[in-house]
Amino acid sequence: MLVSGERTMALYCPACEQLQYHNFSLFEVSCSPRSFQCACGFIQGHIVKKNQRYEVRLLCPSGNRVRLLYSFKEFWRAPLLTFYSPDGGDVLGFFGGSKNVEEAVSAFDSDLLQPEDFYEPEIMSAILVYLQKLAVANKIGCKCQHPAVGIDVYPDKVELVCSNCGSAMLMGATSQEDLLNLYSLSEIKMQPASYTYLGEWLKPLR
Ligand SMILES: [Zn+2]
Ligand SMILES: [Zn+2]
């Protein structure tokens, strides 16, 4: 629970498409709307206190106005709130303690890698398509008792991670060889609590 009134809000700016952090105190928010301006000059939104509620007014990337209502208690107590647009479910920003907000932003950004972030976008997209195919066919798993395998995507590599036992398989995503290594597998079953680099693992098989 947060006791002080200091909060951080991170908002995606519809104008410059950058993330803008705002640090402020909840004591600054009253019944006259407090505005939040991006470094680019665009007014990203307002927060206003209305009776026992806080209203957050934002703009969607589509330009639609969004009003999000929070109870006084929720707004003061929540370590982290995520602002979603009601129509598309887009994340518009985060609000809460500064550490919580920073963590949420970095987790969100890593999910949102854009094609131009990848070292080799074509190799990466072929790898993701193939992994997706395997996953849909239930061909990605872990031999532990309660497998829960997820895919983490980085600019130059992909990691399969089992959140139950912590096993991981890392594969490069920058070369034709990385792609062929993956194509040589019709199924991926990880050993519990293991850490494998796909390129190394395949070598003895050749
Ligand atoms: Zn901006
Ligand atoms: Zn596992």
Coordinates of C-alpha atoms and ligand atoms in Angstrom, one line a residue:
M1 CA 0.0 0.0 0.0
L2 CA 1.3 3.4 -0.9
V3 CA 1.0 6.0 1.9
S4 CA 2.5 9.1 0.4
G5 CA 0.7 11.1 -2.3
E6 CA 3.6 10.9 -4.7
R7 CA 2.7 9.1 -7.9
T8 CA 4.1 8.4 -11.3
M9 CA 2.1 8.2 -14.4
A10 CA 3.4 7.0 -17.7
L11 CA 1.3 7.8 -20.7
Y12 CA 1.7 6.9 -24.4
C13 CA 1.4 10.1 -26.3
P14 CA -1.0 10.0 -29.3
A15 CA 0.8 12.9 -30.9
C16 CA 4.5 12.0 -30.8
E17 CA 4.0 8.3 -30.0
Q18 CA 6.6 8.5 -27.2
L19 CA 6.1 7.4 -23.6
Q20 CA 6.0 10.4 -21.2
Y21 CA 6.5 10.1 -17.5
H22 CA 4.8 12.5 -15.1
N23 CA 5.6 12.7 -11.4
F24 CA 3.1 14.5 -9.3
S25 CA 1.4 14.4 -6.0
L26 CA -2.2 13.3 -5.5
F27 CA -2.6 16.4 -3.4
E28 CA -2.3 18.5 -6.6
V29 CA -5.4 16.8 -8.0
S30 CA -8.5 18.6 -7.0
C31 CA -11.9 19.4 -8.5
S32 CA -10.3 21.5 -11.1
P33 CA -8.7 19.2 -13.7
R34 CA -5.0 18.9 -13.5
S35 CA -3.5 18.6 -17.0
F36 CA -0.6 16.5 -18.0
Q37 CA 1.5 17.8 -20.9
C38 CA 3.9 15.7 -23.0
A39 CA 7.4 17.0 -23.7
C40 CA 6.2 17.5 -27.3
G41 CA 3.6 20.0 -26.1
F42 CA 0.5 17.8 -26.5
I43 CA -1.8 17.7 -23.5
Q44 CA -2.1 14.0 -22.9
G45 CA -4.8 14.0 -20.4
H46 CA -6.3 15.3 -17.2
I47 CA -7.1 14.0 -13.8
V48 CA -10.0 15.5 -11.8
K49 CA -11.4 14.7 -8.4
K50 CA -15.2 14.4 -8.3
N51 CA -16.9 13.7 -5.0
Q52 CA -15.2 10.5 -3.8
R53 CA -13.9 9.6 -7.2
Y54 CA -11.0 10.3 -9.5
E55 CA -11.7 10.7 -13.2
V56 CA -8.8 10.1 -15.6
R57 CA -9.4 11.7 -19.0
L58 CA -7.2 10.5 -21.8
L59 CA -7.1 10.2 -25.5
C60 CA -6.9 6.9 -27.4
P61 CA -4.4 6.5 -30.3
S62 CA -7.6 6.7 -32.5
G63 CA -8.3 10.2 -31.1
N64 CA -11.3 9.1 -29.1
R65 CA -11.7 10.6 -25.6
V66 CA -11.6 8.1 -22.7
R67 CA -12.9 8.7 -19.2
L68 CA -11.8 6.2 -16.6
L69 CA -13.3 6.4 -13.1
Y70 CA -11.7 5.1 -10.0
S71 CA -12.9 5.2 -6.4
F72 CA -10.9 7.4 -4.0
K73 CA -9.7 4.3 -2.2
E74 CA -8.6 2.5 -5.3
F75 CA -6.8 5.5 -6.7
W76 CA -4.9 6.1 -3.4
R77 CA -4.2 2.5 -2.5
A78 CA -3.4 0.7 -5.8
P79 CA 0.4 0.1 -6.2
L80 CA -0.3 0.1 -10.0
L81 CA -3.2 0.8 -12.3
T82 CA -3.1 0.2 -16.0
F83 CA -5.2 2.5 -18.1
Y84 CA -6.9 0.7 -21.0
S85 CA -9.0 2.1 -23.8
P86 CA -12.5 0.7 -23.5
D87 CA -12.8 0.1 -27.2
G88 CA -9.7 -1.7 -28.4
G89 CA -8.2 -2.6 -25.0
D90 CA -5.1 -0.7 -25.9
V91 CA -2.8 0.2 -23.0
L92 CA -2.8 4.0 -22.7
G93 CA -0.6 4.2 -19.7
F94 CA 0.3 3.2 -16.2
F95 CA -0.2 5.0 -12.8
G96 CA 1.1 4.2 -9.4
G97 CA 4.3 4.0 -7.4
S98 CA 7.3 5.0 -9.5
K99 CA 9.0 1.6 -9.3
N100 CA 5.8 -0.2 -10.2
V101 CA 5.2 2.0 -13.1
E102 CA 8.8 1.6 -14.4
E103 CA 8.5 -2.2 -14.2
A104 CA 5.2 -2.2 -15.9
V105 CA 6.5 -0.1 -18.7
S106 CA 9.6 -2.2 -19.3
A107 CA 7.5 -5.4 -19.2
F108 CA 5.0 -3.9 -21.6
D109 CA 7.7 -2.5 -24.0
S110 CA 9.4 -5.9 -24.3
D111 CA 6.1 -7.4 -25.4
L112 CA 5.7 -4.7 -28.0
L113 CA 8.9 -5.1 -30.0
Q114 CA 8.3 -3.8 -33.5
P115 CA 9.6 -5.4 -36.6
E116 CA 12.2 -2.7 -37.0
D117 CA 13.6 -3.5 -33.5
F118 CA 14.8 -7.0 -34.7
Y119 CA 18.3 -7.4 -36.0
E120 CA 17.0 -9.6 -38.8
P121 CA 13.2 -9.0 -39.1
E122 CA 12.7 -11.7 -41.7
I123 CA 14.5 -14.4 -39.8
M124 CA 12.7 -13.4 -36.6
S125 CA 9.3 -13.5 -38.2
A126 CA 10.0 -16.9 -39.8
I127 CA 11.1 -18.2 -36.4
L128 CA 8.0 -16.8 -34.6
V129 CA 5.7 -18.3 -37.3
Y130 CA 7.3 -21.7 -36.9
L131 CA 7.2 -21.5 -33.1
Q132 CA 3.6 -20.5 -33.3
K133 CA 2.9 -23.5 -35.5
L134 CA 4.5 -25.8 -33.0
A135 CA 2.7 -24.2 -30.1
V136 CA -0.7 -24.6 -31.8
A137 CA 0.0 -28.2 -32.4
N138 CA 1.0 -28.7 -28.8
K139 CA 4.6 -29.5 -29.8
I140 CA 6.2 -27.1 -27.4
G141 CA 6.5 -28.2 -23.8
C142 CA 8.5 -29.1 -20.8
K143 CA 8.9 -32.5 -19.2
C144 CA 8.3 -31.1 -15.7
Q145 CA 5.1 -31.8 -13.8
H146 CA 3.2 -28.7 -14.6
P147 CA 4.7 -27.3 -17.7
A148 CA 3.9 -23.6 -18.5
V149 CA 6.0 -22.6 -21.4
G150 CA 6.0 -19.0 -22.7
I151 CA 8.0 -17.3 -25.4
D152 CA 10.1 -14.3 -24.7
V153 CA 11.2 -12.3 -27.7
Y154 CA 14.3 -10.1 -27.9
P155 CA 15.8 -8.2 -30.8
D156 CA 18.3 -10.9 -31.6
K157 CA 16.9 -14.1 -29.9
V158 CA 14.0 -16.0 -28.7
E159 CA 13.7 -17.7 -25.4
L160 CA 11.3 -20.4 -24.4
V161 CA 10.8 -20.4 -20.7
C162 CA 8.9 -22.8 -18.4
S163 CA 7.6 -20.7 -15.6
N164 CA 6.9 -23.8 -13.5
C165 CA 10.4 -25.3 -13.3
G166 CA 12.5 -22.4 -14.8
S167 CA 13.9 -24.4 -17.7
A168 CA 14.8 -22.3 -20.7
M169 CA 15.8 -22.8 -24.3
L170 CA 17.5 -20.0 -26.0
M171 CA 17.7 -19.7 -29.8
G172 CA 19.4 -17.1 -31.9
A173 CA 17.2 -15.2 -34.4
T174 CA 19.7 -13.5 -36.6
S175 CA 21.0 -16.0 -39.2
Q176 CA 19.8 -18.5 -41.7
E177 CA 21.5 -21.2 -39.6
D178 CA 19.4 -20.2 -36.6
L179 CA 16.3 -20.7 -38.7
L180 CA 17.5 -24.1 -40.0
N181 CA 18.3 -25.2 -36.5
L182 CA 14.8 -24.6 -35.5
Y183 CA 13.3 -26.1 -38.7
S184 CA 15.1 -29.3 -37.9
L185 CA 12.9 -29.8 -34.8
S186 CA 9.3 -31.0 -35.1
E187 CA 8.8 -30.9 -31.4
I188 CA 10.5 -29.1 -28.5
K189 CA 10.3 -30.7 -25.1
M190 CA 12.5 -29.1 -22.5
Q191 CA 14.2 -31.0 -19.7
P192 CA 13.0 -29.7 -16.3
A193 CA 15.1 -26.9 -14.8
S194 CA 17.6 -27.0 -17.7
Y195 CA 19.2 -24.2 -19.7
T196 CA 19.8 -25.0 -23.3
Y197 CA 21.2 -23.0 -26.2
L198 CA 19.6 -24.5 -29.3
G199 CA 22.6 -24.1 -31.6
E200 CA 24.9 -25.9 -29.1
W201 CA 22.4 -28.6 -28.3
L202 CA 21.9 -29.6 -32.0
K203 CA 25.6 -29.9 -32.8
P204 CA 26.2 -33.4 -31.5
L205 CA 23.3 -34.6 -33.6
R206 CA 25.0 -33.7 -36.9
Ligands
ZN1 ZN 4.0 13.8 -27.1
ZN2 ZN 9.1 -27.0 -16.7

